[in-house]
């Protein structure tokens, strides 16, 4: 069977469904064929029910034929990160220590996409508790990067990044508390948007935690935002709903003041190939009329270390009362990372949390800039079997220095491919906007998507 329909964008599918040129059922059949062919290599999905997906596509097909679609997204295949609850399915959160009780309701992103008529293909894999930027899990099979299956897709939206790059349909949803949609997007060469905190309702909400679309095109991410951003009362940290012009993406960058940040101020230094690709992207913005200026970092090693202490303490509290036999099933790297928190005193935890406030305060120094350009990660995709680039649980966050601050400052930020290493691995450019200015980030991303050099063919595709 051909798989060409699996590579169509959501915008293309919506138009084809509306005109009658394609049906959701024939598209879903080709998406499932793609998944069946590549899953033995990529291990990006969990809980796939092909018959249920086909039934959903048939129902959507009938709505389109009757002229009663639920909206322009009706029938479009979607995957959801396993951490996003879906009614009737367990939520193992990537760990063999999981409680496998079926969920009683859809979380907000799942609910909004179902209401819009999207058809769930599968859940996508994550590492234990979503605590790694890796595809390594004690529950799921090891997820791999479609560009090079010896490499990691990143995480914690590991399966989502791999699924988007491999063409498991056009729409994918991840979550991000320190880079978890942007890092796999950057390492898998796809687009991701981390919205302003609270822009997409999520349950349960937490400091810095957001959901975000992961797609092959900026337009598809904007299409998803038009639905994902609808209100839900379960998110007590949400923003007031706004009817933003999500598909009004045409804009140039003339006159924009853009900061270029090549040093995160903490963690690993950006590697030369990464720096060169980001500088080339910045040169394109400058050629397009933007005013690009180098800026110094606002993060410090103390901020990253403090956040590490606070997150260890939070996770220790979540896991310390598990029965010993369940706790022992958690990935050893995670256990080694969290257990020092048992000895922290109150002052250590407080000063760790206070570093989030320091990030928020110091990040405001850049409000004079319309956008910031940075690497997504300081290095390209690392070995598939590793839990983190350092493989050191005492230095687990060396790779998130460019991404995590914007979760804590609550600013929107995208990841878009801006080049390749000598080995052909994608390199992600992060585009950061002012708080609440999601449209600025999406428009700049769309402008760059059109201005950047021609992209390489998607990996592992079959005509």
Tab-separated table of C-alpha atoms in Angstrom:
chain	number	residue	atom	x	y	z
A	1	UNK	CA	0.000	0.000	0.000
A	2	UNK	CA	1.172	3.511	-0.768
A	3	UNK	CA	1.611	5.832	2.207
A	4	UNK	CA	1.557	9.206	0.457
A	5	UNK	CA	-1.550	10.387	2.311
A	6	UNK	CA	0.213	9.922	5.647
A	7	UNK	CA	2.551	12.785	4.712
A	8	UNK	CA	-0.164	15.347	3.936
A	9	UNK	CA	-0.487	18.268	6.312
A	10	UNK	CA	-3.568	18.855	8.401
A	11	UNK	CA	-4.378	21.931	6.314
A	12	UNK	CA	-4.190	19.842	3.134
A	13	UNK	CA	-6.379	17.117	4.618
A	14	UNK	CA	-8.987	19.598	5.817
A	15	UNK	CA	-9.291	21.085	2.331
A	16	UNK	CA	-9.400	17.638	0.707
A	17	UNK	CA	-12.103	16.409	3.084
A	18	UNK	CA	-14.185	19.535	2.445
A	19	UNK	CA	-13.940	19.140	-1.333
A	20	UNK	CA	-14.562	15.400	-1.255
A	21	UNK	CA	-11.197	14.680	-2.897
A	22	UNK	CA	-10.188	12.481	0.054
A	23	UNK	CA	-11.955	10.692	2.871
A	24	UNK	CA	-10.830	10.348	6.483
A	25	UNK	CA	-11.035	6.572	6.151
A	26	UNK	CA	-8.592	6.254	3.257
A	27	UNK	CA	-6.195	8.616	5.033
A	28	UNK	CA	-6.392	6.661	8.285
A	29	UNK	CA	-5.671	3.401	6.456
A	30	UNK	CA	-2.432	4.837	5.073
A	31	UNK	CA	-1.433	6.366	8.431
A	32	UNK	CA	-1.917	2.974	10.099
A	33	UNK	CA	0.123	1.323	7.339
A	34	UNK	CA	2.940	3.817	8.058
A	35	UNK	CA	2.753	3.065	11.763
A	36	UNK	CA	2.736	-0.691	11.189
A	37	UNK	CA	5.815	-0.465	8.956
A	38	UNK	CA	7.920	1.795	11.173
A	39	UNK	CA	6.939	0.939	14.737
A	40	UNK	CA	9.320	-2.021	14.970
A	41	UNK	CA	12.137	0.506	14.476
A	42	UNK	CA	10.796	3.593	16.272
A	43	UNK	CA	8.635	2.331	19.169
A	44	UNK	CA	6.872	5.703	19.319
A	45	UNK	CA	3.334	4.600	20.223
A	46	UNK	CA	1.391	2.901	22.978
A	47	UNK	CA	-2.222	1.775	23.194
A	48	UNK	CA	-2.823	1.756	19.455
A	49	UNK	CA	-6.263	0.349	18.552
A	50	UNK	CA	-6.391	0.196	14.772
A	51	UNK	CA	-10.042	-0.853	14.586
A	52	UNK	CA	-11.132	1.957	16.866
A	53	UNK	CA	-9.156	4.463	14.780
A	54	UNK	CA	-10.744	3.135	11.592
A	55	UNK	CA	-14.213	3.301	13.153
A	56	UNK	CA	-13.591	6.925	14.143
A	57	UNK	CA	-12.497	7.705	10.583
A	58	UNK	CA	-15.654	6.061	9.185
A	59	UNK	CA	-17.869	8.184	11.426
A	60	UNK	CA	-15.990	11.318	10.352
A	61	UNK	CA	-16.309	10.301	6.704
A	62	UNK	CA	-20.074	10.028	7.142
A	63	UNK	CA	-20.235	13.504	8.666
A	64	UNK	CA	-18.308	15.036	5.769
A	65	UNK	CA	-20.536	13.245	3.218
A	66	UNK	CA	-23.639	14.527	5.005
A	67	UNK	CA	-22.238	18.054	5.072
A	68	UNK	CA	-22.199	18.091	8.873
A	69	UNK	CA	-18.520	18.004	9.919
A	70	UNK	CA	-17.753	19.053	13.470
A	71	UNK	CA	-15.315	21.616	12.075
A	72	UNK	CA	-12.320	21.934	9.763
A	73	UNK	CA	-10.273	19.454	11.830
A	74	UNK	CA	-12.860	16.674	11.574
A	75	UNK	CA	-11.247	13.381	10.556
A	76	UNK	CA	-7.627	14.506	10.904
A	77	UNK	CA	-5.445	11.831	12.574
A	78	UNK	CA	-3.858	12.850	15.883
A	79	UNK	CA	-1.587	11.298	18.487
A	80	UNK	CA	-1.552	12.324	22.141
A	81	UNK	CA	1.324	12.080	24.565
A	82	UNK	CA	0.760	9.233	26.988
A	83	UNK	CA	0.796	11.684	29.960
A	84	UNK	CA	-2.408	13.283	28.581
A	85	UNK	CA	-5.342	11.339	30.016
A	86	UNK	CA	-7.839	9.738	27.655
A	87	UNK	CA	-11.060	8.241	28.943
A	88	UNK	CA	-11.029	4.473	29.310
A	89	UNK	CA	-7.254	4.092	28.915
A	90	UNK	CA	-4.648	3.702	31.619
A	91	UNK	CA	-2.016	6.399	32.058
A	92	UNK	CA	1.219	4.547	32.863
A	93	UNK	CA	3.291	7.766	32.743
A	94	UNK	CA	6.147	5.837	31.178
A	95	UNK	CA	7.022	3.754	34.220
A	96	UNK	CA	6.786	0.101	35.171
A	97	UNK	CA	5.751	1.347	38.622
A	98	UNK	CA	2.521	2.736	37.171
A	99	UNK	CA	-1.022	2.530	38.444
A	100	UNK	CA	-2.820	1.081	35.425
A	101	UNK	CA	-6.340	2.131	36.435
A	102	UNK	CA	-8.234	3.377	33.350
A	103	UNK	CA	-8.791	7.139	33.288
A	104	UNK	CA	-12.338	8.352	33.844
A	105	UNK	CA	-12.213	11.427	31.589
A	106	UNK	CA	-10.277	13.051	28.761
A	107	UNK	CA	-7.782	15.705	29.822
A	108	UNK	CA	-8.480	19.114	28.217
A	109	UNK	CA	-6.254	18.685	25.093
A	110	UNK	CA	-7.798	15.283	24.360
A	111	UNK	CA	-11.308	16.596	24.943
A	112	UNK	CA	-10.879	19.617	22.656
A	113	UNK	CA	-9.469	17.556	19.776
A	114	UNK	CA	-12.185	14.918	20.053
A	115	UNK	CA	-14.858	17.647	20.098
A	116	UNK	CA	-13.307	18.992	16.883
A	117	UNK	CA	-13.611	15.543	15.265
A	118	UNK	CA	-9.930	14.581	15.238
A	119	UNK	CA	-9.406	10.820	15.266
A	120	UNK	CA	-6.956	9.356	17.786
A	121	UNK	CA	-4.356	7.083	16.189
A	122	UNK	CA	-2.469	6.191	19.376
A	123	UNK	CA	-0.842	7.556	22.507
A	124	UNK	CA	2.859	8.360	22.196
A	125	UNK	CA	5.591	7.102	24.486
A	126	UNK	CA	7.366	8.935	27.301
A	127	UNK	CA	10.202	8.188	29.758
A	128	UNK	CA	9.462	7.431	33.413
A	129	UNK	CA	7.110	10.102	34.788
A	130	UNK	CA	8.120	12.388	31.916
A	131	UNK	CA	11.302	13.170	33.849
A	132	UNK	CA	13.845	12.688	31.033
A	133	UNK	CA	14.626	14.342	27.704
A	134	UNK	CA	14.914	10.846	26.304
A	135	UNK	CA	12.990	7.934	24.849
A	136	UNK	CA	14.222	5.603	27.596
A	137	UNK	CA	11.488	4.107	29.770
A	138	UNK	CA	11.062	1.245	32.225
A	139	UNK	CA	7.582	0.607	30.761
A	140	UNK	CA	7.691	1.429	27.037
A	141	UNK	CA	10.083	0.081	24.450
A	142	UNK	CA	13.031	2.361	23.667
A	143	UNK	CA	11.868	5.144	21.326
A	144	UNK	CA	14.250	6.090	18.517
A	145	UNK	CA	14.861	9.027	16.208
A	146	UNK	CA	13.635	8.571	12.598
A	147	UNK	CA	16.605	10.541	11.211
A	148	UNK	CA	19.024	8.016	12.726
A	149	UNK	CA	17.639	5.140	14.777
A	150	UNK	CA	20.864	4.905	16.776
A	151	UNK	CA	19.962	8.359	18.164
A	152	UNK	CA	17.486	9.579	20.743
A	153	UNK	CA	14.306	11.431	19.761
A	154	UNK	CA	14.561	13.496	22.936
A	155	UNK	CA	11.789	13.907	25.436
A	156	UNK	CA	9.806	13.785	27.373
A	157	UNK	CA	7.473	13.993	24.348
A	158	UNK	CA	9.707	11.331	22.819
A	159	UNK	CA	7.181	9.321	20.857
A	160	UNK	CA	5.433	12.489	19.687
A	161	UNK	CA	8.630	13.863	18.159
A	162	UNK	CA	9.411	10.577	16.437
A	163	UNK	CA	5.815	10.166	15.233
A	164	UNK	CA	5.723	13.663	13.737
A	165	UNK	CA	9.003	13.202	11.870
A	166	UNK	CA	7.984	9.727	10.663
A	167	UNK	CA	4.585	10.849	9.374
A	168	UNK	CA	2.179	9.114	11.747
A	169	UNK	CA	-0.380	11.646	10.567
A	170	UNK	CA	-0.040	15.445	10.824
A	171	UNK	CA	-1.168	16.322	14.378
A	172	UNK	CA	0.653	15.452	17.605
A	173	UNK	CA	0.371	16.848	21.129
A	174	UNK	CA	3.116	16.910	23.741
A	175	UNK	CA	3.641	18.539	27.124
A	176	UNK	CA	6.518	20.733	28.249
A	177	UNK	CA	7.779	21.801	31.669
A	178	UNK	CA	11.450	22.354	30.785
A	179	UNK	CA	11.670	21.765	27.034
A	180	UNK	CA	9.677	18.594	26.485
A	181	UNK	CA	7.981	19.618	23.238
A	182	UNK	CA	10.824	21.815	21.939
A	183	UNK	CA	13.719	19.420	22.580
A	184	UNK	CA	12.262	16.417	20.701
A	185	UNK	CA	11.015	18.769	17.998
A	186	UNK	CA	14.513	20.177	17.576
A	187	UNK	CA	16.178	16.759	17.561
A	188	UNK	CA	13.547	15.283	15.220
A	189	UNK	CA	13.441	18.236	12.806
A	190	UNK	CA	9.753	19.124	13.307
A	191	UNK	CA	7.930	22.233	14.515
A	192	UNK	CA	6.613	22.674	18.047
A	193	UNK	CA	4.968	25.551	19.843
A	194	UNK	CA	5.239	25.938	23.614
A	195	UNK	CA	2.469	28.434	24.251
A	196	UNK	CA	2.290	31.084	26.919
A	197	UNK	CA	1.566	29.276	30.164
A	198	UNK	CA	-2.177	28.866	30.549
A	199	UNK	CA	-2.929	29.424	26.856
A	200	UNK	CA	-3.824	25.744	26.422
A	201	UNK	CA	-5.788	24.429	29.419
A	202	UNK	CA	-4.191	21.358	30.970
A	203	UNK	CA	-5.065	19.028	33.829
A	204	UNK	CA	-3.315	18.777	36.178
A	205	UNK	CA	-1.692	22.231	35.852
A	206	UNK	CA	1.652	22.952	37.497
A	207	UNK	CA	4.293	25.691	37.550
A	208	UNK	CA	5.809	25.849	34.062
A	209	UNK	CA	3.737	22.963	32.627
A	210	UNK	CA	2.059	23.432	29.255
A	211	UNK	CA	0.718	21.342	26.410
A	212	UNK	CA	1.710	22.165	22.854
A	213	UNK	CA	1.295	21.046	19.244
A	214	UNK	CA	4.070	19.169	17.428
A	215	UNK	CA	3.696	19.168	13.654
A	216	UNK	CA	5.640	19.295	10.409
A	217	UNK	CA	4.405	22.790	9.539
A	218	UNK	CA	3.716	26.038	11.385
A	219	UNK	CA	0.244	26.281	9.835
A	220	UNK	CA	-0.724	22.900	11.278
A	221	UNK	CA	0.391	23.989	14.737
A	222	UNK	CA	-1.734	27.131	14.393
A	223	UNK	CA	-4.707	24.997	13.316
A	224	UNK	CA	-4.295	22.912	16.444
A	225	UNK	CA	-3.953	26.003	18.633
A	226	UNK	CA	-7.347	27.220	17.408
A	227	UNK	CA	-8.897	24.217	19.160
A	228	UNK	CA	-6.460	23.427	21.978
A	229	UNK	CA	-6.710	26.976	23.354
A	230	UNK	CA	-10.462	26.735	24.003
A	231	UNK	CA	-11.303	27.077	27.716
A	232	UNK	CA	-11.635	24.290	30.272
A	233	UNK	CA	-12.596	24.933	33.920
A	234	UNK	CA	-10.280	22.215	35.242
A	235	UNK	CA	-7.179	24.362	34.666
A	236	UNK	CA	-7.025	26.764	37.615
A	237	UNK	CA	-3.879	28.395	36.129
A	238	UNK	CA	-5.335	29.145	32.694
A	239	UNK	CA	-5.350	32.472	30.894
A	240	UNK	CA	-8.611	34.272	30.126
A	241	UNK	CA	-9.825	32.868	26.789
A	242	UNK	CA	-8.881	34.944	23.749
A	243	UNK	CA	-10.183	34.639	20.220
A	244	UNK	CA	-6.780	35.008	18.579
A	245	UNK	CA	-6.387	35.026	14.765
A	246	UNK	CA	-4.493	31.740	14.773
A	247	UNK	CA	-4.405	31.345	10.989
A	248	UNK	CA	-3.425	34.947	10.260
A	249	UNK	CA	0.221	34.015	9.891
A	250	UNK	CA	1.383	36.227	7.046
A	251	UNK	CA	3.826	38.832	8.329
A	252	UNK	CA	7.384	39.919	7.743
A	253	UNK	CA	10.113	40.683	10.241
A	254	UNK	CA	11.013	44.163	9.021
A	255	UNK	CA	11.854	46.440	11.918
A	256	UNK	CA	11.571	43.773	14.596
A	257	UNK	CA	14.164	44.015	17.336
A	258	UNK	CA	15.608	40.530	17.789
A	259	UNK	CA	18.057	39.346	20.454
A	260	UNK	CA	20.496	36.587	19.533
A	261	UNK	CA	21.475	34.449	22.528
A	262	UNK	CA	24.127	31.796	21.844
A	263	UNK	CA	25.156	31.187	25.469
A	264	UNK	CA	22.545	29.810	27.886
A	265	UNK	CA	24.529	30.947	30.913
A	266	UNK	CA	24.298	27.469	32.430
A	267	UNK	CA	24.548	23.846	31.440
A	268	UNK	CA	26.434	22.607	28.402
A	269	UNK	CA	27.940	25.072	25.928
A	270	UNK	CA	26.421	25.076	22.449
A	271	UNK	CA	28.454	22.961	20.044
A	272	UNK	CA	30.033	24.653	16.986
A	273	UNK	CA	27.646	23.128	14.429
A	274	UNK	CA	24.686	24.272	16.496
A	275	UNK	CA	26.063	27.803	16.861
A	276	UNK	CA	26.734	28.034	13.121
A	277	UNK	CA	23.165	26.992	12.259
A	278	UNK	CA	21.627	29.504	14.685
A	279	UNK	CA	23.874	32.289	13.381
A	280	UNK	CA	22.796	31.458	9.823
A	281	UNK	CA	19.147	31.668	10.883
A	282	UNK	CA	19.788	35.019	12.562
A	283	UNK	CA	21.431	36.269	9.374
A	284	UNK	CA	18.229	35.430	7.491
A	285	UNK	CA	16.195	37.477	9.966
A	286	UNK	CA	18.626	40.358	9.499
A	287	UNK	CA	18.408	40.070	5.712
A	288	UNK	CA	14.632	40.164	6.097
A	289	UNK	CA	14.831	43.572	7.805
A	290	UNK	CA	15.023	42.621	11.477
A	291	UNK	CA	17.460	44.384	13.791
A	292	UNK	CA	19.473	41.538	15.296
A	293	UNK	CA	21.653	42.182	18.355
A	294	UNK	CA	23.708	39.743	20.446
A	295	UNK	CA	22.441	39.473	24.025
A	296	UNK	CA	23.932	37.989	27.162
A	297	UNK	CA	22.226	35.151	29.020
A	298	UNK	CA	20.152	35.715	32.151
A	299	UNK	CA	20.325	32.146	33.451
A	300	UNK	CA	23.056	31.140	35.905
A	301	UNK	CA	24.342	27.749	37.090
A	302	UNK	CA	22.764	28.526	40.469
A	303	UNK	CA	19.343	28.847	38.842
A	304	UNK	CA	19.608	25.489	37.110
A	305	UNK	CA	20.953	23.824	40.254
A	306	UNK	CA	18.173	25.317	42.371
A	307	UNK	CA	15.499	24.141	39.970
A	308	UNK	CA	17.096	20.693	40.041
A	309	UNK	CA	16.827	20.610	43.860
A	310	UNK	CA	13.200	21.687	43.794
A	311	UNK	CA	12.222	19.143	41.118
A	312	UNK	CA	14.043	16.340	42.989
A	313	UNK	CA	12.111	17.226	46.125
A	314	UNK	CA	8.801	17.329	44.285
A	315	UNK	CA	9.422	13.939	42.710
A	316	UNK	CA	10.688	12.437	45.968
A	317	UNK	CA	7.399	13.439	47.588
A	318	UNK	CA	5.476	11.769	44.738
A	319	UNK	CA	7.353	8.476	44.950
A	320	UNK	CA	8.554	8.018	48.550
A	321	UNK	CA	5.375	6.287	49.720
A	322	UNK	CA	5.218	3.766	46.902
A	323	UNK	CA	5.472	0.147	48.036
A	324	UNK	CA	9.079	-1.009	47.800
A	325	UNK	CA	8.341	-3.476	45.012
A	326	UNK	CA	6.778	-0.736	42.870
A	327	UNK	CA	9.461	1.852	43.647
A	328	UNK	CA	12.142	-0.638	42.558
A	329	UNK	CA	10.595	-0.748	39.078
A	330	UNK	CA	11.361	2.915	38.376
A	331	UNK	CA	14.271	3.471	35.998
A	332	UNK	CA	17.492	3.278	38.064
A	333	UNK	CA	18.745	6.612	36.665
A	334	UNK	CA	15.605	8.317	37.971
A	335	UNK	CA	15.934	6.703	41.398
A	336	UNK	CA	19.574	7.738	41.644
A	337	UNK	CA	18.618	11.287	40.673
A	338	UNK	CA	15.778	11.694	43.165
A	339	UNK	CA	17.061	9.964	46.296
A	340	UNK	CA	19.415	12.772	47.454
A	341	UNK	CA	16.269	14.831	48.055
A	342	UNK	CA	15.540	12.675	51.108
A	343	UNK	CA	18.329	14.576	52.887
A	344	UNK	CA	17.435	18.133	51.845
A	345	UNK	CA	16.401	20.562	54.575
A	346	UNK	CA	13.722	23.204	54.217
A	347	UNK	CA	16.170	25.962	53.350
A	348	UNK	CA	17.644	23.921	50.483
A	349	UNK	CA	14.180	23.366	49.045
A	350	UNK	CA	13.135	26.989	49.503
A	351	UNK	CA	16.273	28.382	47.883
A	352	UNK	CA	15.770	25.929	45.039
A	353	UNK	CA	12.222	27.144	44.443
A	354	UNK	CA	13.352	30.748	44.741
A	355	UNK	CA	15.492	30.303	41.647
A	356	UNK	CA	12.249	30.108	39.626
A	357	UNK	CA	11.447	33.603	40.896
A	358	UNK	CA	14.942	34.710	39.928
A	359	UNK	CA	14.385	33.422	36.396
A	360	UNK	CA	11.103	35.330	36.146
A	361	UNK	CA	12.645	38.557	37.414
A	362	UNK	CA	15.817	38.454	35.322
A	363	UNK	CA	13.983	37.319	32.205
A	364	UNK	CA	12.074	40.601	32.128
A	365	UNK	CA	15.296	42.390	31.186
A	366	UNK	CA	14.632	41.372	27.561
A	367	UNK	CA	11.217	43.007	27.197
A	368	UNK	CA	12.699	45.578	24.793
A	369	UNK	CA	13.104	42.780	22.233
A	370	UNK	CA	10.237	41.551	20.086
A	371	UNK	CA	11.857	38.128	19.787
A	372	UNK	CA	14.814	36.143	21.053
A	373	UNK	CA	16.633	33.569	18.905
A	374	UNK	CA	18.522	30.761	20.652
A	375	UNK	CA	19.450	27.138	20.085
A	376	UNK	CA	16.842	24.680	21.303
A	377	UNK	CA	19.539	22.352	22.613
A	378	UNK	CA	23.300	22.816	22.845
A	379	UNK	CA	23.975	19.511	21.091
A	380	UNK	CA	22.376	17.339	18.384
A	381	UNK	CA	20.509	14.125	19.162
A	382	UNK	CA	22.503	11.818	21.424
A	383	UNK	CA	22.716	8.011	21.665
A	384	UNK	CA	19.317	6.325	21.818
A	385	UNK	CA	20.071	4.240	24.896
A	386	UNK	CA	21.071	7.166	27.134
A	387	UNK	CA	18.695	8.809	29.630
A	388	UNK	CA	20.330	12.212	29.077
A	389	UNK	CA	23.236	13.643	27.076
A	390	UNK	CA	25.535	13.502	30.124
A	391	UNK	CA	24.307	10.087	31.324
A	392	UNK	CA	24.931	11.497	34.806
A	393	UNK	CA	21.990	11.731	37.265
A	394	UNK	CA	23.920	14.299	39.291
A	395	UNK	CA	24.047	16.583	36.197
A	396	UNK	CA	20.776	15.687	34.514
A	397	UNK	CA	19.756	19.058	33.065
A	398	UNK	CA	22.838	20.247	31.185
A	399	UNK	CA	20.795	20.327	27.954
A	400	UNK	CA	17.788	22.440	29.080
A	401	UNK	CA	19.515	25.760	29.754
A	402	UNK	CA	18.027	27.336	26.624
A	403	UNK	CA	14.498	25.951	27.060
A	404	UNK	CA	13.537	25.805	30.746
A	405	UNK	CA	13.692	29.556	31.498
A	406	UNK	CA	10.747	30.273	29.203
A	407	UNK	CA	8.536	27.789	31.044
A	408	UNK	CA	9.220	29.757	34.217
A	409	UNK	CA	8.880	33.208	32.623
A	410	UNK	CA	5.697	31.910	30.926
A	411	UNK	CA	6.762	33.184	27.501
A	412	UNK	CA	5.778	31.493	24.235
A	413	UNK	CA	8.576	29.736	22.384
A	414	UNK	CA	8.771	27.603	19.259
A	415	UNK	CA	11.241	25.096	17.885
A	416	UNK	CA	11.821	25.000	14.139
A	417	UNK	CA	14.458	23.195	12.135
A	418	UNK	CA	17.270	25.469	10.947
A	419	UNK	CA	19.863	23.090	9.543
A	420	UNK	CA	21.656	19.774	9.840
A	421	UNK	CA	24.914	18.481	11.259
A	422	UNK	CA	27.531	16.853	9.047
A	423	UNK	CA	25.921	13.542	9.991
A	424	UNK	CA	22.510	14.743	8.804
A	425	UNK	CA	20.928	15.313	12.235
A	426	UNK	CA	18.454	18.198	12.569
A	427	UNK	CA	19.279	21.355	14.527
A	428	UNK	CA	16.501	23.305	16.233
A	429	UNK	CA	16.143	27.095	16.351
A	430	UNK	CA	14.151	28.461	19.301
A	431	UNK	CA	12.067	31.585	18.665
A	432	UNK	CA	10.905	33.220	21.901
A	433	UNK	CA	8.308	35.968	22.191
A	434	UNK	CA	7.112	38.305	24.912
A	435	UNK	CA	4.702	36.835	27.441
A	436	UNK	CA	1.259	36.256	25.883
A	437	UNK	CA	2.555	37.086	22.369
A	438	UNK	CA	1.925	33.658	20.849
A	439	UNK	CA	0.915	35.178	17.525
A	440	UNK	CA	4.261	37.000	17.246
A	441	UNK	CA	6.104	33.705	17.680
A	442	UNK	CA	3.919	31.802	15.216
A	443	UNK	CA	4.170	34.560	12.601
A	444	UNK	CA	7.949	34.787	12.939
A	445	UNK	CA	8.131	30.995	12.726
A	446	UNK	CA	6.017	30.976	9.576
A	447	UNK	CA	8.173	33.725	8.062
A	448	UNK	CA	11.331	31.742	8.812
A	449	UNK	CA	9.759	28.518	7.529
A	450	UNK	CA	9.345	30.196	4.141
A	451	UNK	CA	12.728	31.966	4.206
A	452	UNK	CA	14.975	29.081	5.308
A	453	UNK	CA	16.873	26.892	2.840
A	454	UNK	CA	15.110	23.912	1.319
A	455	UNK	CA	14.656	21.114	3.816
A	456	UNK	CA	15.819	17.549	3.346
A	457	UNK	CA	13.221	14.844	2.618
A	458	UNK	CA	11.497	13.365	5.656
A	459	UNK	CA	13.215	10.196	6.867
A	460	UNK	CA	11.854	6.676	6.358
A	461	UNK	CA	9.057	7.838	4.043
A	462	UNK	CA	7.602	5.545	1.410
A	463	UNK	CA	5.753	6.820	-1.630
